[in-house]
Amino acid sequence: MAAKLKKGDKVVVLAGKDKGKEGTITSVDPKAGKAVVEGINMAIRHTKQSQTDQGGRVPKALPIQLSNLAFLDANGKATRVGFKVEGDKKVRFAKTTGDVIDA
């Protein structure tokens, strides 16, 4: 199945402790159905000092379920993503506006 949300998409969180926050997807794991969003679902990781880095308490973005994310359209509103065929290409489009996401 084609991915409705991809790396680089602007999304808004629909549920959880970060509900309403916006961010950009940095990576997607389609097998697990999760994505890492910049600045969302942050946790503190305690790392040991090494020769190269300082160590200590390092904030890290953890994966969030794809069902808890919604794509942001051109108006900045949450929308669902659909697929349609334009010419000979299958493209994603925003259901609220009907605009093509990736040309």
CSV table of N, CA and C in Angstrom, one decimal:
chain,number,residue,atom,x,y,z
A,1,MET,N,0.8,-1.2,0.0
A,1,MET,CA,0.0,0.0,0.0
A,1,MET,C,0.9,1.2,0.0
A,2,ALA,N,0.5,2.2,-0.7
A,2,ALA,CA,1.3,3.5,-0.8
A,2,ALA,C,1.2,4.3,0.5
A,3,ALA,N,2.2,5.0,0.8
A,3,ALA,CA,2.3,5.7,2.0
A,3,ALA,C,1.6,7.1,1.9
A,4,LYS,N,0.7,7.3,2.9
A,4,LYS,CA,-0.1,8.5,2.9
A,4,LYS,C,0.7,9.7,3.5
A,5,LEU,N,1.6,9.3,4.5
A,5,LEU,CA,2.5,10.3,5.1
A,5,LEU,C,3.9,9.9,4.7
A,6,LYS,N,4.7,10.9,4.3
A,6,LYS,CA,6.1,10.6,3.9
A,6,LYS,C,7.1,11.5,4.6
A,7,LYS,N,8.4,11.2,4.6
A,7,LYS,CA,9.4,12.1,5.1
A,7,LYS,C,9.3,13.5,4.6
A,8,GLY,N,9.4,14.5,5.4
A,8,GLY,CA,9.3,15.9,5.0
A,8,GLY,C,8.0,16.5,5.0
A,9,ASP,N,6.9,15.7,5.3
A,9,ASP,CA,5.6,16.2,5.4
A,9,ASP,C,5.4,17.0,6.7
A,10,LYS,N,4.6,18.1,6.6
A,10,LYS,CA,4.2,18.9,7.8
A,10,LYS,C,2.9,18.2,8.3
A,11,VAL,N,3.0,17.8,9.6
A,11,VAL,CA,1.9,17.1,10.2
A,11,VAL,C,1.5,17.8,11.5
A,12,VAL,N,0.3,17.5,12.0
A,12,VAL,CA,-0.2,17.9,13.3
A,12,VAL,C,-0.6,16.6,14.1
A,13,VAL,N,-0.4,16.7,15.4
A,13,VAL,CA,-0.6,15.5,16.3
A,13,VAL,C,-2.1,15.6,16.7
A,14,LEU,N,-2.8,14.4,16.5
A,14,LEU,CA,-4.3,14.4,16.8
A,14,LEU,C,-4.6,13.9,18.2
A,15,ALA,N,-3.7,13.1,18.8
A,15,ALA,CA,-3.9,12.5,20.1
A,15,ALA,C,-2.6,12.3,20.9
A,16,GLY,N,-2.7,12.3,22.2
A,16,GLY,CA,-1.6,12.0,23.1
A,16,GLY,C,-1.2,13.3,23.8
A,17,LYS,N,0.0,13.2,24.5
A,17,LYS,CA,0.5,14.4,25.3
A,17,LYS,C,0.8,15.6,24.4
A,18,ASP,N,1.2,15.4,23.2
A,18,ASP,CA,1.5,16.5,22.3
A,18,ASP,C,0.4,16.9,21.3
A,19,LYS,N,-0.8,16.7,21.7
A,19,LYS,CA,-2.0,17.0,20.9
A,19,LYS,C,-2.0,18.4,20.4
A,20,GLY,N,-2.2,18.7,19.1
A,20,GLY,CA,-2.2,20.0,18.6
A,20,GLY,C,-0.9,20.6,18.1
A,21,LYS,N,0.2,19.9,18.5
A,21,LYS,CA,1.5,20.4,18.1
A,21,LYS,C,1.8,20.1,16.6
A,22,GLU,N,2.6,20.9,16.0
A,22,GLU,CA,2.9,20.7,14.6
A,22,GLU,C,4.4,20.4,14.4
A,23,GLY,N,4.8,19.6,13.4
A,23,GLY,CA,6.2,19.3,13.1
A,23,GLY,C,6.3,18.7,11.8
A,24,THR,N,7.6,18.4,11.5
A,24,THR,CA,8.0,17.8,10.2
A,24,THR,C,8.4,16.4,10.4
A,25,ILE,N,8.0,15.5,9.6
A,25,ILE,CA,8.4,14.1,9.7
A,25,ILE,C,9.8,13.9,9.3
A,26,THR,N,10.7,13.3,10.2
A,26,THR,CA,12.1,13.1,9.9
A,26,THR,C,12.3,11.7,9.4
A,27,SER,N,11.5,10.7,9.8
A,27,SER,CA,11.7,9.4,9.3
A,27,SER,C,10.3,8.6,9.5
A,28,VAL,N,10.1,7.6,8.7
A,28,VAL,CA,8.9,6.8,8.7
A,28,VAL,C,9.3,5.3,8.7
A,29,ASP,N,8.6,4.5,9.6
A,29,ASP,CA,8.8,3.1,9.6
A,29,ASP,C,7.4,2.4,9.2
A,30,PRO,N,7.2,2.2,7.9
A,30,PRO,CA,5.9,1.7,7.5
A,30,PRO,C,5.5,0.3,8.1
A,31,LYS,N,6.5,-0.5,8.4
A,31,LYS,CA,6.3,-1.9,8.9
A,31,LYS,C,5.7,-1.8,10.3
A,32,ALA,N,6.2,-0.9,11.1
A,32,ALA,CA,5.7,-0.7,12.5
A,32,ALA,C,4.5,0.3,12.5
A,33,GLY,N,4.3,1.1,11.4
A,33,GLY,CA,3.2,2.1,11.4
A,33,GLY,C,3.5,3.3,12.3
A,34,LYS,N,4.8,3.6,12.3
A,34,LYS,CA,5.2,4.8,13.2
A,34,LYS,C,6.1,5.7,12.4
A,35,ALA,N,6.1,7.0,12.9
A,35,ALA,CA,7.0,8.0,12.3
A,35,ALA,C,7.6,8.8,13.4
A,36,VAL,N,8.8,9.3,13.2
A,36,VAL,CA,9.5,10.3,14.1
A,36,VAL,C,9.3,11.7,13.6
A,37,VAL,N,8.7,12.5,14.5
A,37,VAL,CA,8.4,13.9,14.1
A,37,VAL,C,9.3,14.8,14.9
A,38,GLU,N,9.9,15.8,14.2
A,38,GLU,CA,10.8,16.7,14.9
A,38,GLU,C,10.1,17.5,16.0
A,39,GLY,N,10.6,17.4,17.2
A,39,GLY,CA,10.1,18.1,18.4
A,39,GLY,C,8.9,17.5,19.0
A,40,ILE,N,8.4,16.4,18.6
A,40,ILE,CA,7.2,15.8,19.1
A,40,ILE,C,7.6,14.4,19.8
A,41,ASN,N,6.9,14.1,20.9
A,41,ASN,CA,7.1,12.9,21.7
A,41,ASN,C,8.5,12.8,22.2
A,42,MET,N,9.0,13.9,22.8
A,42,MET,CA,10.4,14.0,23.2
A,42,MET,C,10.5,13.2,24.5
A,43,ALA,N,11.7,12.6,24.7
A,43,ALA,CA,12.0,11.8,25.9
A,43,ALA,C,13.5,12.2,26.2
A,44,ILE,N,13.8,12.0,27.5
A,44,ILE,CA,15.2,12.3,27.9
A,44,ILE,C,16.0,11.0,27.9
A,45,ARG,N,17.1,10.9,27.2
A,45,ARG,CA,17.9,9.8,27.2
A,45,ARG,C,19.2,10.1,27.9
A,46,HIS,N,19.6,9.2,28.9
A,46,HIS,CA,20.8,9.5,29.7
A,46,HIS,C,21.9,8.7,28.9
A,47,THR,N,22.9,9.5,28.4
A,47,THR,CA,24.0,8.9,27.7
A,47,THR,C,25.3,9.0,28.4
A,48,LYS,N,26.1,8.0,28.3
A,48,LYS,CA,27.4,8.0,28.9
A,48,LYS,C,28.4,8.8,28.1
A,49,GLN,N,29.3,9.5,28.8
A,49,GLN,CA,30.3,10.3,28.2
A,49,GLN,C,31.3,9.5,27.4
A,50,SER,N,31.7,9.9,26.2
A,50,SER,CA,32.7,9.2,25.4
A,50,SER,C,33.8,10.3,25.0
A,51,GLN,N,34.7,9.8,24.2
A,51,GLN,CA,35.8,10.7,23.8
A,51,GLN,C,35.3,11.8,22.9
A,52,THR,N,34.3,11.5,22.1
A,52,THR,CA,33.8,12.4,21.1
A,52,THR,C,32.7,13.4,21.6
A,53,ASP,N,31.7,12.8,22.5
A,53,ASP,CA,30.6,13.7,22.9
A,53,ASP,C,30.6,13.7,24.5
A,54,GLN,N,29.9,14.8,24.9
A,54,GLN,CA,29.8,15.1,26.3
A,54,GLN,C,29.1,14.1,27.2
A,55,GLY,N,27.9,13.6,26.7
A,55,GLY,CA,27.1,12.7,27.4
A,55,GLY,C,26.1,13.5,28.3
A,56,GLY,N,25.4,12.9,29.2
A,56,GLY,CA,24.4,13.5,30.1
A,56,GLY,C,23.0,13.3,29.6
A,57,ARG,N,22.1,14.2,29.9
A,57,ARG,CA,20.7,14.1,29.6
A,57,ARG,C,20.5,14.7,28.2
A,58,VAL,N,20.2,13.8,27.2
A,58,VAL,CA,20.0,14.2,25.8
A,58,VAL,C,18.5,14.0,25.4
A,59,PRO,N,17.8,15.1,25.0
A,59,PRO,CA,16.5,15.0,24.5
A,59,PRO,C,16.4,14.3,23.2
A,60,LYS,N,15.5,13.3,23.0
A,60,LYS,CA,15.4,12.6,21.7
A,60,LYS,C,13.9,12.4,21.4
A,61,ALA,N,13.6,12.5,20.1
A,61,ALA,CA,12.2,12.4,19.6
A,61,ALA,C,12.0,10.9,19.4
A,62,LEU,N,10.9,10.3,20.0
A,62,LEU,CA,10.6,8.9,19.9
A,62,LEU,C,9.5,8.8,18.8
A,63,PRO,N,9.3,7.6,18.2
A,63,PRO,CA,8.3,7.4,17.2
A,63,PRO,C,6.9,7.5,17.7
A,64,ILE,N,6.0,8.0,16.9
A,64,ILE,CA,4.6,8.2,17.2
A,64,ILE,C,3.8,7.5,16.2
A,65,GLN,N,2.6,6.9,16.6
A,65,GLN,CA,1.8,6.1,15.7
A,65,GLN,C,1.3,7.0,14.5
A,66,LEU,N,1.3,6.5,13.3
A,66,LEU,CA,0.8,7.2,12.1
A,66,LEU,C,-0.6,7.6,12.2
A,67,SER,N,-1.4,6.8,12.9
A,67,SER,CA,-2.9,7.1,13.0
A,67,SER,C,-3.1,8.3,13.9
A,68,ASN,N,-2.1,8.8,14.7
A,68,ASN,CA,-2.2,9.9,15.5
A,68,ASN,C,-1.7,11.2,14.8
A,69,LEU,N,-1.4,11.1,13.6
A,69,LEU,CA,-0.8,12.2,12.8
A,69,LEU,C,-1.8,12.6,11.7
A,70,ALA,N,-1.9,13.9,11.3
A,70,ALA,CA,-2.7,14.3,10.2
A,70,ALA,C,-1.9,15.3,9.4
A,71,PHE,N,-2.0,15.2,8.1
A,71,PHE,CA,-1.3,16.0,7.1
A,71,PHE,C,-1.8,17.5,7.2
A,72,LEU,N,-0.9,18.5,7.1
A,72,LEU,CA,-1.3,19.9,7.1
A,72,LEU,C,-1.4,20.3,5.7
A,73,ASP,N,-2.6,20.8,5.3
A,73,ASP,CA,-2.7,21.3,3.9
A,73,ASP,C,-2.2,22.7,3.7
A,74,ALA,N,-2.4,23.3,2.6
A,74,ALA,CA,-1.9,24.7,2.3
A,74,ALA,C,-2.4,25.7,3.2
A,75,ASN,N,-3.7,25.5,3.7
A,75,ASN,CA,-4.3,26.5,4.6
A,75,ASN,C,-3.8,26.3,6.1
A,76,GLY,N,-3.0,25.3,6.4
A,76,GLY,CA,-2.6,25.0,7.7
A,76,GLY,C,-3.6,24.2,8.5
A,77,LYS,N,-4.5,23.5,7.9
A,77,LYS,CA,-5.5,22.7,8.6
A,77,LYS,C,-5.3,21.3,8.4
A,78,ALA,N,-5.6,20.5,9.4
A,78,ALA,CA,-5.5,19.0,9.3
A,78,ALA,C,-6.4,18.4,8.2
A,79,THR,N,-5.9,17.5,7.4
A,79,THR,CA,-6.7,16.9,6.3
A,79,THR,C,-6.3,15.5,6.2
A,80,ARG,N,-7.2,14.7,5.6
A,80,ARG,CA,-6.9,13.3,5.2
A,80,ARG,C,-6.2,13.4,3.8
A,81,VAL,N,-5.5,12.3,3.5
A,81,VAL,CA,-4.8,12.2,2.3
A,81,VAL,C,-5.4,11.1,1.4
A,82,GLY,N,-5.6,11.4,0.1
A,82,GLY,CA,-6.2,10.4,-0.8
A,82,GLY,C,-5.3,10.3,-2.0
A,83,PHE,N,-5.6,9.3,-2.8
A,83,PHE,CA,-4.8,9.1,-4.0
A,83,PHE,C,-5.7,9.2,-5.3
A,84,LYS,N,-5.1,9.8,-6.3
A,84,LYS,CA,-5.8,9.8,-7.6
A,84,LYS,C,-4.8,9.7,-8.7
A,85,VAL,N,-5.2,9.3,-9.9
A,85,VAL,CA,-4.3,9.1,-11.0
A,85,VAL,C,-4.5,10.4,-11.9
A,86,GLU,N,-3.3,11.0,-12.1
A,86,GLU,CA,-3.3,12.2,-13.1
A,86,GLU,C,-2.4,11.8,-14.2
A,87,GLY,N,-3.0,11.7,-15.4
A,87,GLY,CA,-2.2,11.2,-16.5
A,87,GLY,C,-1.8,9.8,-16.3
A,88,ASP,N,-0.6,9.5,-16.2
A,88,ASP,CA,-0.1,8.1,-15.9
A,88,ASP,C,0.5,8.0,-14.6
A,89,LYS,N,0.4,9.0,-13.7
A,89,LYS,CA,1.0,9.0,-12.4
A,89,LYS,C,0.0,9.0,-11.3
A,90,LYS,N,0.3,8.2,-10.2
A,90,LYS,CA,-0.5,8.2,-9.1
A,90,LYS,C,0.0,9.2,-8.1
A,91,VAL,N,-0.9,10.2,-7.7
A,91,VAL,CA,-0.4,11.3,-6.8
A,91,VAL,C,-1.3,11.4,-5.6
A,92,ARG,N,-0.7,11.9,-4.5
A,92,ARG,CA,-1.5,12.2,-3.3
A,92,ARG,C,-2.2,13.5,-3.4
A,93,PHE,N,-3.3,13.6,-2.8
A,93,PHE,CA,-4.0,14.9,-2.7
A,93,PHE,C,-4.7,15.1,-1.4
A,94,ALA,N,-4.9,16.4,-1.0
A,94,ALA,CA,-5.5,16.7,0.3
A,94,ALA,C,-7.0,16.6,0.1
A,95,LYS,N,-7.7,15.9,0.9
A,95,LYS,CA,-9.2,15.7,0.8
A,95,LYS,C,-10.0,17.0,1.0
A,96,THR,N,-9.5,17.9,1.9
A,96,THR,CA,-10.3,19.1,2.2
A,96,THR,C,-10.2,20.1,1.0
A,97,THR,N,-9.1,20.3,0.4
A,97,THR,CA,-8.9,21.3,-0.7
A,97,THR,C,-8.9,20.7,-2.1
A,98,GLY,N,-8.5,19.4,-2.2
A,98,GLY,CA,-8.4,18.7,-3.5
A,98,GLY,C,-7.1,19.0,-4.1
A,99,ASP,N,-6.2,19.8,-3.5
A,99,ASP,CA,-4.9,20.1,-4.0
A,99,ASP,C,-4.0,18.9,-4.1
A,100,VAL,N,-3.2,18.8,-5.1
A,100,VAL,CA,-2.2,17.7,-5.3
A,100,VAL,C,-1.0,18.0,-4.3
A,101,ILE,N,-0.6,17.1,-3.5
A,101,ILE,CA,0.5,17.3,-2.6
A,101,ILE,C,1.9,17.2,-3.3
A,102,ASP,N,2.1,16.1,-4.0
A,102,ASP,CA,3.4,16.0,-4.7
A,102,ASP,C,3.1,15.8,-6.2
A,103,ALA,N,3.6,16.8,-6.9
A,103,ALA,CA,3.3,16.8,-8.4
A,103,ALA,C,4.3,15.9,-9.1
